[in-house]
Backbone as numpy.savetxt, mean C-alpha at the origin, in Angstrom:
# Nx Ny Nz CAx CAy CAz Cx Cy Cz
59.28 -5.54 3.87 58.90 -4.07 4.35 57.28 -4.85 4.60
57.45 -4.64 6.11 55.53 -4.01 6.21 54.83 -3.62 5.68
53.35 -4.34 5.62 52.54 -4.22 4.71 52.16 -2.62 4.65
51.56 -1.93 3.82 50.92 -0.89 3.98 49.84 -1.19 5.27
49.46 0.32 6.26 48.12 -0.50 7.33 47.26 0.86 6.25
46.34 0.14 6.40 45.20 1.33 5.89 44.06 0.72 5.94
42.67 1.77 6.51 42.07 1.42 6.67 40.91 0.65 5.87
39.83 -0.17 6.31 38.95 -0.51 5.85 37.90 0.38 5.15
37.19 0.11 4.07 36.10 1.01 3.89 34.96 0.25 3.29
34.11 0.35 4.52 33.08 -0.74 3.95 31.61 -0.41 3.31
31.56 -1.22 2.39 30.11 -0.75 1.28 28.82 -1.50 1.20
27.81 -1.44 1.41 26.95 -2.19 0.88 26.15 -2.51 -0.60
26.31 -3.67 -0.57 26.18 -4.11 -2.17 24.81 -4.27 -2.24
24.34 -5.12 -1.28 22.66 -4.73 -1.33 21.92 -5.30 -0.41
20.30 -4.63 -0.54 20.04 -3.67 -1.65 20.90 -2.26 -1.91
21.09 -2.70 -2.99 21.89 -1.18 -4.06 21.51 0.72 -3.09
20.44 0.45 -2.83 19.70 2.47 -2.16 18.91 1.45 -1.22
18.03 3.33 -0.71 17.69 2.71 0.17 15.73 1.81 -0.54
15.92 1.33 0.08 14.51 -0.31 0.02 13.48 0.25 0.49
12.03 -0.56 -0.58 10.44 -0.04 -0.07 10.21 -1.21 -0.26
9.19 -2.01 1.01 8.95 -2.69 1.37 7.44 -3.04 2.26
7.35 -3.96 2.32 5.61 -4.19 2.84 5.65 -4.66 4.17
5.32 -4.01 5.47 5.12 -5.29 6.15 4.73 -6.59 6.54
6.06 -7.84 6.92 5.89 -9.37 7.31 6.55 -9.47 5.44
7.53 -8.71 4.96 8.35 -8.87 3.80 9.81 -8.99 4.39
10.84 -9.60 3.85 11.81 -10.49 4.08 13.15 -8.75 3.50
14.25 -8.49 3.42 15.43 -8.40 2.90 16.74 -9.06 2.56
17.20 -9.29 2.06 18.69 -10.10 1.97 19.57 -9.18 1.72
21.18 -8.78 2.78 22.02 -7.77 2.63 23.11 -8.95 2.12
24.05 -7.84 2.31 25.22 -7.88 1.23 25.67 -7.10 1.39
26.76 -6.96 1.80 28.13 -5.82 2.37 29.30 -5.98 2.04
30.42 -5.11 1.84 31.73 -5.80 1.27 33.08 -5.17 1.78
34.16 -4.92 1.71 35.44 -4.34 2.23 36.49 -4.35 1.53
36.64 -3.22 0.67 38.34 -2.95 0.41 38.69 -2.15 1.62
40.25 -1.92 1.03 41.22 -2.65 1.60 41.71 -2.50 3.33
42.05 -1.59 4.10 42.25 -2.03 5.48 43.38 -3.75 5.47
43.85 -4.01 7.12 44.42 -5.38 7.09 43.29 -6.76 8.09
43.67 -7.36 6.82 43.15 -8.72 7.41 43.47 -9.03 8.85
42.62 -10.12 9.05 41.34 -10.77 9.31 40.40 -9.60 9.76
39.10 -9.62 8.42 37.94 -8.92 9.31 37.10 -9.69 10.28
36.60 -8.52 10.71 35.31 -9.62 11.19 33.50 -8.55 10.68
32.35 -8.59 10.66 30.82 -7.89 10.22 30.33 -8.19 11.56
29.73 -6.86 11.03 28.44 -6.86 12.06 27.15 -6.32 10.90
25.85 -6.74 11.03 24.82 -6.33 10.57 24.05 -5.62 11.52
23.66 -4.23 11.52 22.17 -3.87 12.35 21.56 -3.76 11.51
20.56 -4.48 11.49 19.17 -4.34 10.70 18.05 -3.27 11.47
18.32 -2.82 12.38 17.70 -1.89 12.70 16.78 -2.35 13.23
15.54 -3.64 13.31 14.82 -4.41 13.61 14.84 -5.04 14.57
15.84 -4.95 15.47 16.56 -5.40 16.50 17.14 -7.17 16.26
17.72 -7.16 15.21 18.21 -8.67 14.79 19.88 -7.62 14.06
20.75 -8.82 13.85 22.13 -8.66 14.33 22.67 -10.04 13.01
23.51 -9.52 12.54 24.72 -11.26 11.91 25.04 -9.60 11.93
26.64 -11.63 11.86 28.11 -11.62 11.66 28.74 -11.91 10.38
28.00 -11.63 9.58 28.39 -12.09 8.52 27.97 -11.26 7.27
29.37 -11.14 6.43 28.40 -10.81 5.15 27.76 -10.55 4.16
26.72 -11.81 4.54 25.90 -11.68 3.12 24.90 -11.81 4.97
23.70 -11.41 4.67 22.33 -11.97 5.53 20.69 -12.13 4.79
20.53 -13.57 4.41 19.20 -13.29 3.86 18.20 -13.23 4.90
16.92 -13.31 3.77 15.82 -13.70 4.71 15.24 -12.62 5.74
16.08 -11.59 6.08 15.75 -10.39 7.07 14.74 -9.99 7.44
13.85 -10.35 8.31 11.74 -9.94 8.40 12.04 -8.77 8.94
11.34 -7.75 7.75 10.33 -6.47 8.94 8.73 -7.02 9.02
9.14 -7.09 10.89 6.88 -7.26 10.67 6.18 -5.89 11.07
7.18 -4.93 10.84 5.88 -4.02 11.90 6.48 -2.08 10.62
5.27 -1.30 9.69 5.53 -0.65 9.25 6.68 0.75 9.74
7.71 0.62 8.88 8.57 2.28 9.52 9.90 2.29 8.88
10.88 2.99 9.23 11.49 3.23 8.19 12.86 2.73 9.58
13.75 1.81 8.79 14.65 1.21 9.64 16.08 1.09 8.75
17.01 2.04 9.40 18.38 1.88 8.44 19.65 0.13 9.93
19.61 0.00 8.65 20.44 -1.42 8.70 21.83 -0.86 8.10
22.66 -1.38 9.63 24.43 -0.61 9.25 25.18 -1.81 9.07
26.40 -2.10 7.73 27.05 -2.52 8.06 28.91 -2.19 8.40
28.67 -2.52 9.84 30.12 -2.32 10.11 31.13 -3.43 9.77
32.60 -2.83 9.25 33.61 -3.95 9.25 34.60 -3.11 10.24
34.95 -4.38 10.89 36.73 -3.89 11.71 37.89 -4.72 11.31
39.14 -4.12 10.96 39.81 -5.56 10.28 41.12 -6.16 11.94
42.15 -6.38 11.23 42.77 -6.53 11.70 43.44 -5.51 12.81
43.45 -5.23 12.81 44.59 -3.76 13.52 43.34 -3.11 13.83
42.09 -3.17 14.50 40.61 -2.81 15.18 40.28 -1.05 14.26
40.84 -0.97 13.08 40.73 0.35 11.93 39.30 -0.48 12.09
38.01 1.06 12.07 36.55 0.30 11.56 35.49 1.49 10.78
34.98 0.56 9.73 34.32 1.42 8.57 33.21 0.99 8.93
32.06 1.59 8.71 30.69 2.04 8.61 29.91 2.02 7.06
28.55 0.95 6.24 28.04 1.82 5.51 26.38 1.29 5.88
25.67 2.40 5.68 23.59 2.12 6.18 23.16 2.93 4.68
22.03 1.83 4.64 21.07 1.75 4.30 19.86 1.45 4.04
18.68 2.24 4.03 18.19 2.63 4.41 15.86 1.51 4.43
15.84 0.90 4.97 14.33 -0.12 4.42 13.36 0.32 5.25
11.94 1.57 4.44 10.98 1.55 4.39 9.81 0.75 4.39
9.58 0.34 5.14 8.40 -0.60 5.46 6.65 0.09 5.44
6.00 0.31 4.77 4.71 0.08 4.20 3.96 -0.72 5.22
2.45 -0.72 5.38 1.34 -0.98 5.58 0.86 -1.40 3.73
0.68 -2.40 2.90 -0.15 -2.77 1.80 -1.12 -1.96 2.41
-1.98 -1.80 1.29 -3.06 -0.47 1.03 -4.39 -1.41 1.78
-5.16 -0.57 2.38 -6.32 -1.03 2.43 -7.04 0.30 2.56
-8.69 -1.10 2.23 -9.95 0.56 1.48 -10.84 -0.59 1.94
-12.08 0.55 2.69 -13.80 0.28 3.00 -14.21 1.48 2.15
-15.86 0.97 1.78 -16.57 1.49 0.86 -17.37 2.46 2.57
-17.28 2.87 2.65 -18.42 4.06 3.70 -19.11 4.79 3.32
-19.66 4.86 1.92 -20.76 5.52 1.59 -20.81 5.51 -0.02
-22.24 5.25 -0.62 -23.34 4.41 0.43 -23.34 3.49 1.49
-23.78 2.96 2.55 -23.75 2.44 3.63 -24.03 0.87 2.23
-23.22 -0.10 3.18 -24.19 -0.89 2.21 -25.22 -1.92 2.45
-25.69 -2.66 0.83 -27.26 -2.84 0.54 -28.00 -1.25 0.55
-27.56 -0.06 0.43 -28.95 0.90 0.76 -29.18 0.85 -0.59
-30.16 1.18 -0.48 -31.67 1.42 -2.28 -31.44 2.57 -2.85
-31.01 2.94 -3.41 -31.48 4.43 -3.66 -32.44 4.47 -5.69
-32.74 5.95 -5.94 -34.30 5.13 -5.95 -33.51 6.42 -8.21
-33.40 5.43 -8.87 -33.38 5.48 -10.41 -33.43 6.86 -10.46
-32.14 7.17 -11.13 -31.45 8.60 -11.77 -31.40 10.23 -10.64
-31.38 8.97 -9.72 -31.36 9.77 -8.49 -29.58 10.28 -7.95
-28.97 11.54 -8.29 -27.18 10.97 -8.44 -26.86 10.70 -6.47
-25.92 9.89 -6.81 -25.36 9.33 -5.37 -23.86 9.68 -5.19
-23.32 9.98 -4.00 -21.98 10.01 -3.44 -20.85 8.46 -2.75
-20.00 8.82 -3.41 -19.42 7.34 -3.01 -18.08 8.14 -2.33
-18.10 7.51 -0.99 -16.79 7.74 -0.21 -15.91 6.65 0.07
-15.07 6.59 -0.46 -13.85 5.17 0.79 -13.19 5.65 1.84
-12.40 4.44 2.40 -11.64 4.74 3.48 -10.42 4.11 3.14
-9.05 5.10 2.97 -7.68 4.02 2.38 -6.76 4.56 3.28
-6.72 2.92 3.56 -5.07 3.39 5.03 -4.31 2.62 4.22
-2.32 2.50 4.68 -1.25 2.32 4.41 -1.15 2.16 2.04
-0.39 1.94 2.04 0.07 2.05 1.26 1.73 2.49 0.60
2.02 2.81 -0.47 2.70 3.82 -0.61 3.54 4.77 -1.73
3.45 5.48 -1.08 3.26 6.46 -2.59 1.99 7.03 -3.00
2.00 7.78 -4.20 0.69 8.25 -4.40 -0.47 7.20 -4.80
-1.87 7.16 -4.78 -1.90 6.15 -4.90 -3.25 6.52 -6.06
-3.73 5.55 -7.22 -4.99 5.62 -7.88 -5.74 5.17 -7.90
-6.71 5.44 -8.40 -8.56 4.51 -7.82 -9.36 4.40 -9.02
-10.24 3.46 -8.60 -11.09 3.27 -9.79 -12.27 2.98 -9.05
-13.23 3.45 -8.91 -14.60 2.44 -8.78 -15.55 2.05 -9.57
-15.53 0.84 -10.09 -16.59 0.51 -11.07 -17.62 -0.05 -10.50
-18.60 0.84 -11.94 -20.44 0.60 -11.54 -21.28 -0.43 -12.12
-20.43 -1.27 -13.09 -20.91 -2.99 -13.17 -21.88 -2.20 -14.00
-21.26 -1.57 -15.02 -23.06 -0.90 -16.25 -23.66 0.00 -16.04
-23.87 0.53 -13.97 -24.21 1.04 -14.29 -25.15 2.59 -14.18
-23.66 3.01 -14.17 -23.50 4.26 -14.24 -21.45 4.19 -15.30
-21.33 5.04 -15.75 -19.51 5.37 -16.09 -18.91 4.88 -15.06
-18.32 4.62 -14.82 -16.41 3.85 -13.67 -15.95 5.44 -13.49
-16.03 6.17 -12.12 -14.64 7.25 -12.16 -13.61 6.72 -11.73
-12.28 7.88 -11.46 -11.25 6.95 -10.87 -11.01 8.73 -10.05
-11.91 9.25 -9.47 -11.69 9.83 -8.68 -11.78 8.64 -7.13
-10.81 9.61 -5.92 -11.37 8.70 -4.90 -13.14 8.76 -4.38
-13.60 9.99 -4.51 -14.37 10.48 -3.87 -15.79 11.03 -5.03
-16.21 10.05 -5.68 -16.81 9.94 -7.17 -18.26 11.20 -6.76
-19.24 12.52 -7.04 -20.62 12.48 -6.53 -21.19 12.84 -8.05
-21.92 12.72 -7.95 -23.41 13.14 -8.54 -23.44 11.26 -9.90
-23.46 10.04 -9.21 -23.12 9.29 -9.74 -24.33 9.20 -10.10
-25.19 8.76 -11.17 -26.10 9.05 -11.55 -26.27 7.43 -12.13
-27.64 5.93 -11.83 -27.57 5.20 -12.74 -29.46 4.93 -12.95
-29.17 4.83 -14.09 -30.17 5.01 -14.91 -31.08 4.18 -14.79
-30.91 3.19 -14.25 -31.91 1.81 -14.47 -31.97 1.22 -12.74
-33.16 0.52 -13.06 -33.10 -0.56 -11.38 -32.46 -1.53 -11.98
-31.75 -2.41 -10.85 -30.94 -3.41 -10.89 -30.22 -3.29 -9.26
-29.94 -4.31 -9.19 -28.45 -5.01 -8.30 -27.11 -4.94 -8.90
-26.60 -3.79 -8.44 -25.31 -3.88 -8.85 -24.54 -4.36 -8.09
-23.28 -4.92 -8.24 -21.86 -4.65 -7.83 -21.28 -3.66 -7.46
-21.30 -3.27 -6.93 -19.79 -1.65 -6.93 -18.70 -2.13 -6.23
-17.41 -2.28 -7.34 -16.32 -1.95 -6.57 -15.26 -1.19 -6.87
-14.49 -1.13 -5.36 -13.50 0.46 -5.54 -12.28 -0.42 -5.49
-10.81 -0.18 -6.75 -9.88 -0.93 -6.24 -9.26 0.68 -6.17
-7.95 0.48 -5.50 -7.18 1.00 -5.47 -5.62 1.01 -5.77
-4.45 1.46 -5.72 -3.40 0.93 -6.32 -3.17 2.17 -5.73
-1.64 1.73 -4.97 -0.72 2.16 -5.10 0.73 2.49 -5.68
1.66 3.24 -5.23 3.01 3.52 -6.46 3.80 1.81 -6.84
4.01 1.16 -5.84 3.93 -0.53 -6.31 3.41 -1.07 -7.10
2.41 -0.89 -7.26 1.37 -1.49 -7.92 0.59 -1.80 -7.28
0.99 -2.56 -5.88 -0.17 -3.04 -4.68 -1.49 -2.25 -4.70
-2.72 -3.83 -4.61 -4.13 -3.61 -4.51 -4.78 -3.86 -3.16
-5.79 -2.93 -3.47 -6.86 -3.72 -1.97 -7.99 -3.12 -2.92
-8.78 -4.00 -2.37 -10.30 -4.22 -3.12 -11.23 -4.11 -1.98
-12.70 -2.60 -2.51 -13.81 -2.96 -1.73 -14.99 -2.95 -2.70
-15.74 -3.97 -1.87 -17.19 -3.87 -2.35 -17.73 -4.10 -1.94
-19.55 -3.40 -2.66 -20.61 -3.05 -2.21 -21.76 -3.52 -2.97
-23.03 -4.18 -2.63 -23.78 -4.03 -3.62 -24.65 -2.77 -4.02
-25.50 -2.17 -4.38 -26.35 -0.88 -4.02 -27.49 -1.64 -5.43
-28.85 -1.02 -4.54 -30.06 -1.41 -5.50 -30.72 -0.64 -6.13
-31.00 -0.13 -7.07 -31.25 0.94 -7.78 -33.13 0.87 -8.08
-33.32 1.47 -7.38 -35.50 1.41 -7.35 -35.85 2.05 -8.54
-37.08 1.77 -8.98 -37.60 1.83 -10.11 -38.17 3.85 -9.61
-37.66 5.06 -10.28 -38.50 5.79 -9.72 -40.49 5.90 -10.22
-41.03 4.85 -9.79 -42.65 5.65 -10.07 -43.38 6.51 -9.97
-43.95 7.18 -11.27 -44.59 8.59 -11.25 -46.07 8.30 -10.46
-46.12 8.75 -9.26 -47.45 8.20 -8.59 -48.33 8.59 -10.13
-50.46 7.93 -9.29 -51.29 8.22 -9.96 -51.94 8.24 -9.34
-52.63 9.20 -9.48 -53.90 10.32 -8.95 -54.93 9.64 -9.48
-56.21 9.14 -8.47 -57.12 8.86 -8.73 -58.44 9.38 -7.74
-59.34 9.96 -8.05 -59.66 9.53 -7.05 -61.57 8.26 -6.72
-61.79 8.49 -5.62 -61.80 7.32 -5.16 -62.93 7.63 -4.81
-64.27 9.18 -4.06 -64.93 9.22 -3.97 -66.11 10.46 -4.60
-66.67 11.04 -5.23 -67.57 10.49 -5.58 -66.71 9.56 -6.81
-67.17 8.63 -6.83 -67.18 7.49 -8.25 -67.07 8.28 -9.46
-68.49 9.98 -9.61 -68.23 10.30 -10.92 -68.53 11.84 -10.17
-68.96 12.46 -10.99 -68.92 13.80 -11.27 -71.05 14.18 -10.84
-71.04 14.98 -9.64 -71.92 14.74 -8.94 -72.41 16.08 -9.35
């Protein structure tokens, strides 16, 4: 009896579902086939310009942010083919910069200060933390306003942004808080009542 002619069924075993990574990271891929007629040939197209003719490919590099479709194609001995694919989403790592107040700016004790930062990159929902080094209460707002420093001094201010995968970026600045001196008026001339 001739063997039953079946069509190959390709599957992606790893990564098991859509994968999220950061630029410059690598991903390993593994495919498999059921049914079909031996011998099999394999072809991976990773969507980033790289290909492979093996069932498994390790350390495939993704250098540029974007969404890539990695496709695994199986051809059996009778010329029948099947393919399976997985998506690799590549993100830039988060980056942060404090844009207000400007670095080394001085503020007057007790006066409200607004803080603002630019954030780029990262994956998913972001969380924020402003650390005012004890000069004022820390904040988890992206752009806290009306931050008041009650005591004069030099304060190292840190802003940390964390993305959904736990990747962090840090921006720092030094803020100088100067004393709010009350003016004292005096009459110089005449020296006494006339």
